[in-house]
Amino acid sequence: MRPTICHVRPEWVDHYGHMNLAYYLVAFDLATDLVWPDWGLGAPLREAGFGTFAVESWQGYRREVTLGMPLAGESVLADYDHRRLLVKHRLYHATEGWLSAENEVLFLCVNLATRRAGLWPETTLARFVEKRGTEAPERLRLTRVSPAAG
């Protein structure tokens, strides 16, 4: 059973009667908060002087959700390197089980003292090795493909 992360709130519903696109990101962020402790992020990382900053995201909407619907999240640590982390989220109707939306987020390790990109602490990298999923990201990548010179 996937954990319920929230219910669609009245202020999240737009003039079409469904959840506004901006609030899908709120729900995905709540899903992030659920997995961070298990992945060694959040408070332990901040105590080491580092944080995670989202630098890119992609969303795909599959089926609308409306006022009061319970939402459940599923998160996968899809990829990482020495300073980046790629997370894949799925948002489901919590009781009926159908997929509502997908999200991929690229996070950067940031040194909180300098506000510049940093390197993941060794303990964090060890946790990533342990928690990495087998599912590859669909939209975002750690490496960029350069357009062909023309």
PDB file of C-alpha atoms in Angstrom:
ATOM      1  CA  MET A   1       0.000   0.000   0.000  1.00  0.00           C
ATOM      2  CA  ARG A   2       1.328   3.407  -0.944  1.00  0.00           C
ATOM      3  CA  PRO A   3       1.358   6.055   1.795  1.00  0.00           C
ATOM      4  CA  THR A   4      -1.321   8.744   1.613  1.00  0.00           C
ATOM      5  CA  ILE A   5       0.480  12.077   1.454  1.00  0.00           C
ATOM      6  CA  CYS A   6      -2.452  14.497   1.355  1.00  0.00           C
ATOM      7  CA  HIS A   7      -6.007  15.196   0.179  1.00  0.00           C
ATOM      8  CA  VAL A   8      -6.840  17.717  -2.549  1.00  0.00           C
ATOM      9  CA  ARG A   9      -7.590  20.954  -0.671  1.00  0.00           C
ATOM     10  CA  PRO A  10     -10.175  23.582  -1.699  1.00  0.00           C
ATOM     11  CA  GLU A  11      -7.487  26.191  -2.387  1.00  0.00           C
ATOM     12  CA  TRP A  12      -5.771  23.755  -4.779  1.00  0.00           C
ATOM     13  CA  VAL A  13      -8.818  23.460  -7.076  1.00  0.00           C
ATOM     14  CA  ASP A  14      -9.014  25.772 -10.079  1.00  0.00           C
ATOM     15  CA  HIS A  15     -11.939  27.121 -12.101  1.00  0.00           C
ATOM     16  CA  TYR A  16     -12.151  23.825 -14.025  1.00  0.00           C
ATOM     17  CA  GLY A  17     -12.943  21.922 -10.824  1.00  0.00           C
ATOM     18  CA  HIS A  18      -9.712  19.931 -10.713  1.00  0.00           C
ATOM     19  CA  MET A  19      -6.369  20.342  -8.968  1.00  0.00           C
ATOM     20  CA  ASN A  20      -4.374  23.197 -10.481  1.00  0.00           C
ATOM     21  CA  LEU A  21      -1.059  22.200 -12.033  1.00  0.00           C
ATOM     22  CA  ALA A  22       0.978  24.156  -9.465  1.00  0.00           C
ATOM     23  CA  TYR A  23      -0.340  22.006  -6.622  1.00  0.00           C
ATOM     24  CA  TYR A  24       0.835  18.800  -8.226  1.00  0.00           C
ATOM     25  CA  LEU A  25       4.321  20.105  -7.455  1.00  0.00           C
ATOM     26  CA  VAL A  26       3.263  20.672  -3.851  1.00  0.00           C
ATOM     27  CA  ALA A  27       2.064  17.051  -3.642  1.00  0.00           C
ATOM     28  CA  PHE A  28       5.295  15.792  -5.228  1.00  0.00           C
ATOM     29  CA  ASP A  29       7.284  17.878  -2.744  1.00  0.00           C
ATOM     30  CA  LEU A  30       5.343  16.237   0.109  1.00  0.00           C
ATOM     31  CA  ALA A  31       6.301  12.850  -1.371  1.00  0.00           C
ATOM     32  CA  THR A  32       9.931  14.005  -1.381  1.00  0.00           C
ATOM     33  CA  ASP A  33       9.685  14.873   2.309  1.00  0.00           C
ATOM     34  CA  LEU A  34       8.534  11.316   3.060  1.00  0.00           C
ATOM     35  CA  VAL A  35      11.558   9.606   1.481  1.00  0.00           C
ATOM     36  CA  TRP A  36      14.303  12.089   2.422  1.00  0.00           C
ATOM     37  CA  PRO A  37      14.939  10.651   5.932  1.00  0.00           C
ATOM     38  CA  ASP A  38      15.211   7.087   4.580  1.00  0.00           C
ATOM     39  CA  TRP A  39      17.677   8.267   1.924  1.00  0.00           C
ATOM     40  CA  GLY A  40      19.867  10.100   4.462  1.00  0.00           C
ATOM     41  CA  LEU A  41      18.778  13.551   3.320  1.00  0.00           C
ATOM     42  CA  GLY A  42      16.988  16.385   5.118  1.00  0.00           C
ATOM     43  CA  ALA A  43      18.145  17.046   8.684  1.00  0.00           C
ATOM     44  CA  PRO A  44      21.255  14.800   8.650  1.00  0.00           C
ATOM     45  CA  LEU A  45      22.478  16.433   5.446  1.00  0.00           C
ATOM     46  CA  ARG A  46      21.820  19.944   6.789  1.00  0.00           C
ATOM     47  CA  GLU A  47      23.747  19.086   9.944  1.00  0.00           C
ATOM     48  CA  ALA A  48      26.716  18.267   7.684  1.00  0.00           C
ATOM     49  CA  GLY A  49      26.359  21.711   6.080  1.00  0.00           C
ATOM     50  CA  PHE A  50      24.675  20.631   2.857  1.00  0.00           C
ATOM     51  CA  GLY A  51      21.216  20.763   1.336  1.00  0.00           C
ATOM     52  CA  THR A  52      19.298  19.682  -1.756  1.00  0.00           C
ATOM     53  CA  PHE A  53      18.136  22.290  -4.256  1.00  0.00           C
ATOM     54  CA  ALA A  54      15.813  21.334  -7.109  1.00  0.00           C
ATOM     55  CA  VAL A  55      17.291  22.585 -10.389  1.00  0.00           C
ATOM     56  CA  GLU A  56      14.992  20.990 -12.968  1.00  0.00           C
ATOM     57  CA  SER A  57      11.685  19.157 -13.030  1.00  0.00           C
ATOM     58  CA  TRP A  58       9.286  17.538 -15.460  1.00  0.00           C
ATOM     59  CA  GLN A  59       5.628  16.727 -14.865  1.00  0.00           C
ATOM     60  CA  GLY A  60       3.221  14.538 -16.797  1.00  0.00           C
ATOM     61  CA  TYR A  61      -0.500  14.629 -16.051  1.00  0.00           C
ATOM     62  CA  ARG A  62      -2.417  11.389 -16.654  1.00  0.00           C
ATOM     63  CA  ARG A  63      -5.812  11.748 -14.938  1.00  0.00           C
ATOM     64  CA  GLU A  64      -7.362  14.666 -13.094  1.00  0.00           C
ATOM     65  CA  VAL A  65      -7.959  14.735  -9.369  1.00  0.00           C
ATOM     66  CA  THR A  66     -10.658  16.789  -7.692  1.00  0.00           C
ATOM     67  CA  LEU A  67     -11.556  18.254  -4.312  1.00  0.00           C
ATOM     68  CA  GLY A  68     -11.056  15.942  -1.362  1.00  0.00           C
ATOM     69  CA  MET A  69      -9.488  13.053  -3.251  1.00  0.00           C
ATOM     70  CA  PRO A  70      -6.777  11.259  -1.248  1.00  0.00           C
ATOM     71  CA  LEU A  71      -3.373  11.212  -2.927  1.00  0.00           C
ATOM     72  CA  ALA A  72      -0.652   8.629  -2.458  1.00  0.00           C
ATOM     73  CA  GLY A  73       2.935   8.865  -3.596  1.00  0.00           C
ATOM     74  CA  GLU A  74       5.583   6.498  -4.837  1.00  0.00           C
ATOM     75  CA  SER A  75       9.205   7.639  -5.126  1.00  0.00           C
ATOM     76  CA  VAL A  76      12.277   6.076  -6.730  1.00  0.00           C
ATOM     77  CA  LEU A  77      15.901   7.136  -6.460  1.00  0.00           C
ATOM     78  CA  ALA A  78      16.490   6.863 -10.202  1.00  0.00           C
ATOM     79  CA  ASP A  79      20.101   8.043 -10.600  1.00  0.00           C
ATOM     80  CA  TYR A  80      22.860  10.031  -8.941  1.00  0.00           C
ATOM     81  CA  ASP A  81      26.456  11.127  -9.273  1.00  0.00           C
ATOM     82  CA  HIS A  82      28.921  12.937  -6.980  1.00  0.00           C
ATOM     83  CA  ARG A  83      26.760  16.093  -6.794  1.00  0.00           C
ATOM     84  CA  ARG A  84      23.363  15.383  -8.373  1.00  0.00           C
ATOM     85  CA  LEU A  85      20.330  13.236  -7.578  1.00  0.00           C
ATOM     86  CA  LEU A  86      17.489  12.276  -9.915  1.00  0.00           C
ATOM     87  CA  VAL A  87      14.175  11.309  -8.293  1.00  0.00           C
ATOM     88  CA  LYS A  88      11.091   9.906  -9.982  1.00  0.00           C
ATOM     89  CA  HIS A  89       7.684  10.327  -8.324  1.00  0.00           C
ATOM     90  CA  ARG A  90       4.250   8.985  -9.154  1.00  0.00           C
ATOM     91  CA  LEU A  91       1.010  10.336  -7.708  1.00  0.00           C
ATOM     92  CA  TYR A  92      -1.953   7.975  -7.340  1.00  0.00           C
ATOM     93  CA  HIS A  93      -5.514   8.099  -6.089  1.00  0.00           C
ATOM     94  CA  ALA A  94      -4.854   6.652  -2.632  1.00  0.00           C
ATOM     95  CA  THR A  95      -7.845   4.317  -2.416  1.00  0.00           C
ATOM     96  CA  GLU A  96      -8.650   3.505  -6.049  1.00  0.00           C
ATOM     97  CA  GLY A  97      -5.022   3.116  -7.105  1.00  0.00           C
ATOM     98  CA  TRP A  98      -5.023   4.800 -10.516  1.00  0.00           C
ATOM     99  CA  LEU A  99      -2.131   6.964 -11.691  1.00  0.00           C
ATOM    100  CA  SER A 100      -2.784  10.700 -11.725  1.00  0.00           C
ATOM    101  CA  ALA A 101       0.605  12.233 -12.506  1.00  0.00           C
ATOM    102  CA  GLU A 102       4.336  11.635 -12.783  1.00  0.00           C
ATOM    103  CA  ASN A 103       7.261  13.832 -11.893  1.00  0.00           C
ATOM    104  CA  GLU A 104      11.023  13.718 -12.281  1.00  0.00           C
ATOM    105  CA  VAL A 105      13.227  16.098 -10.317  1.00  0.00           C
ATOM    106  CA  LEU A 106      16.933  16.788 -10.601  1.00  0.00           C
ATOM    107  CA  PHE A 107      18.428  17.893  -7.272  1.00  0.00           C
ATOM    108  CA  LEU A 108      21.826  19.404  -6.700  1.00  0.00           C
ATOM    109  CA  CYS A 109      23.905  19.006  -3.546  1.00  0.00           C
ATOM    110  CA  VAL A 110      24.555  22.527  -2.243  1.00  0.00           C
ATOM    111  CA  ASN A 111      27.073  23.671   0.344  1.00  0.00           C
ATOM    112  CA  LEU A 112      24.868  25.827   2.565  1.00  0.00           C
ATOM    113  CA  ALA A 113      27.746  28.070   3.711  1.00  0.00           C
ATOM    114  CA  THR A 114      28.831  29.031   0.172  1.00  0.00           C
ATOM    115  CA  ARG A 115      25.469  28.489  -1.610  1.00  0.00           C
ATOM    116  CA  ARG A 116      27.427  26.702  -4.354  1.00  0.00           C
ATOM    117  CA  ALA A 117      27.270  23.156  -5.667  1.00  0.00           C
ATOM    118  CA  GLY A 118      29.011  20.716  -3.370  1.00  0.00           C
ATOM    119  CA  LEU A 119      29.820  17.038  -3.250  1.00  0.00           C
ATOM    120  CA  TRP A 120      27.604  14.546  -1.469  1.00  0.00           C
ATOM    121  CA  PRO A 121      29.138  13.353   1.806  1.00  0.00           C
ATOM    122  CA  GLU A 122      30.399   9.757   1.669  1.00  0.00           C
ATOM    123  CA  THR A 123      27.641   8.625   4.047  1.00  0.00           C
ATOM    124  CA  THR A 124      25.034  10.062   1.669  1.00  0.00           C
ATOM    125  CA  LEU A 125      26.572   8.354  -1.357  1.00  0.00           C
ATOM    126  CA  ALA A 126      26.599   5.056   0.550  1.00  0.00           C
ATOM    127  CA  ARG A 127      22.900   5.488   1.285  1.00  0.00           C
ATOM    128  CA  PHE A 128      22.218   6.233  -2.413  1.00  0.00           C
ATOM    129  CA  VAL A 129      23.939   2.972  -3.398  1.00  0.00           C
ATOM    130  CA  GLU A 130      21.667   1.135  -0.962  1.00  0.00           C
ATOM    131  CA  LYS A 131      18.437   2.899  -1.995  1.00  0.00           C
ATOM    132  CA  ARG A 132      18.844   3.226  -5.767  1.00  0.00           C
ATOM    133  CA  GLY A 133      15.920   1.799  -7.706  1.00  0.00           C
ATOM    134  CA  THR A 134      16.058  -0.206 -10.903  1.00  0.00           C
ATOM    135  CA  GLU A 135      13.738   2.068 -12.858  1.00  0.00           C
ATOM    136  CA  ALA A 136      15.428   4.516 -15.214  1.00  0.00           C
ATOM    137  CA  PRO A 137      14.184   8.094 -15.561  1.00  0.00           C
ATOM    138  CA  GLU A 138      12.136   8.794 -18.670  1.00  0.00           C
ATOM    139  CA  ARG A 139      12.654  12.535 -19.233  1.00  0.00           C
ATOM    140  CA  LEU A 140      15.576  13.924 -17.260  1.00  0.00           C
ATOM    141  CA  ARG A 141      19.201  12.797 -17.310  1.00  0.00           C
ATOM    142  CA  LEU A 142      22.312  13.550 -15.300  1.00  0.00           C
ATOM    143  CA  THR A 143      24.228  14.223 -18.511  1.00  0.00           C
ATOM    144  CA  ARG A 144      23.102  16.631 -21.192  1.00  0.00           C
ATOM    145  CA  VAL A 145      22.995  15.787 -24.865  1.00  0.00           C
ATOM    146  CA  SER A 146      24.402  18.621 -26.932  1.00  0.00           C
ATOM    147  CA  PRO A 147      22.570  19.558 -30.124  1.00  0.00           C
ATOM    148  CA  ALA A 148      24.422  18.528 -33.272  1.00  0.00           C
ATOM    149  CA  ALA A 149      26.580  21.259 -34.719  1.00  0.00           C
ATOM    150  CA  GLY A 150      24.957  22.463 -37.850  1.00  0.00           C
TER     151      GLY A 150
END
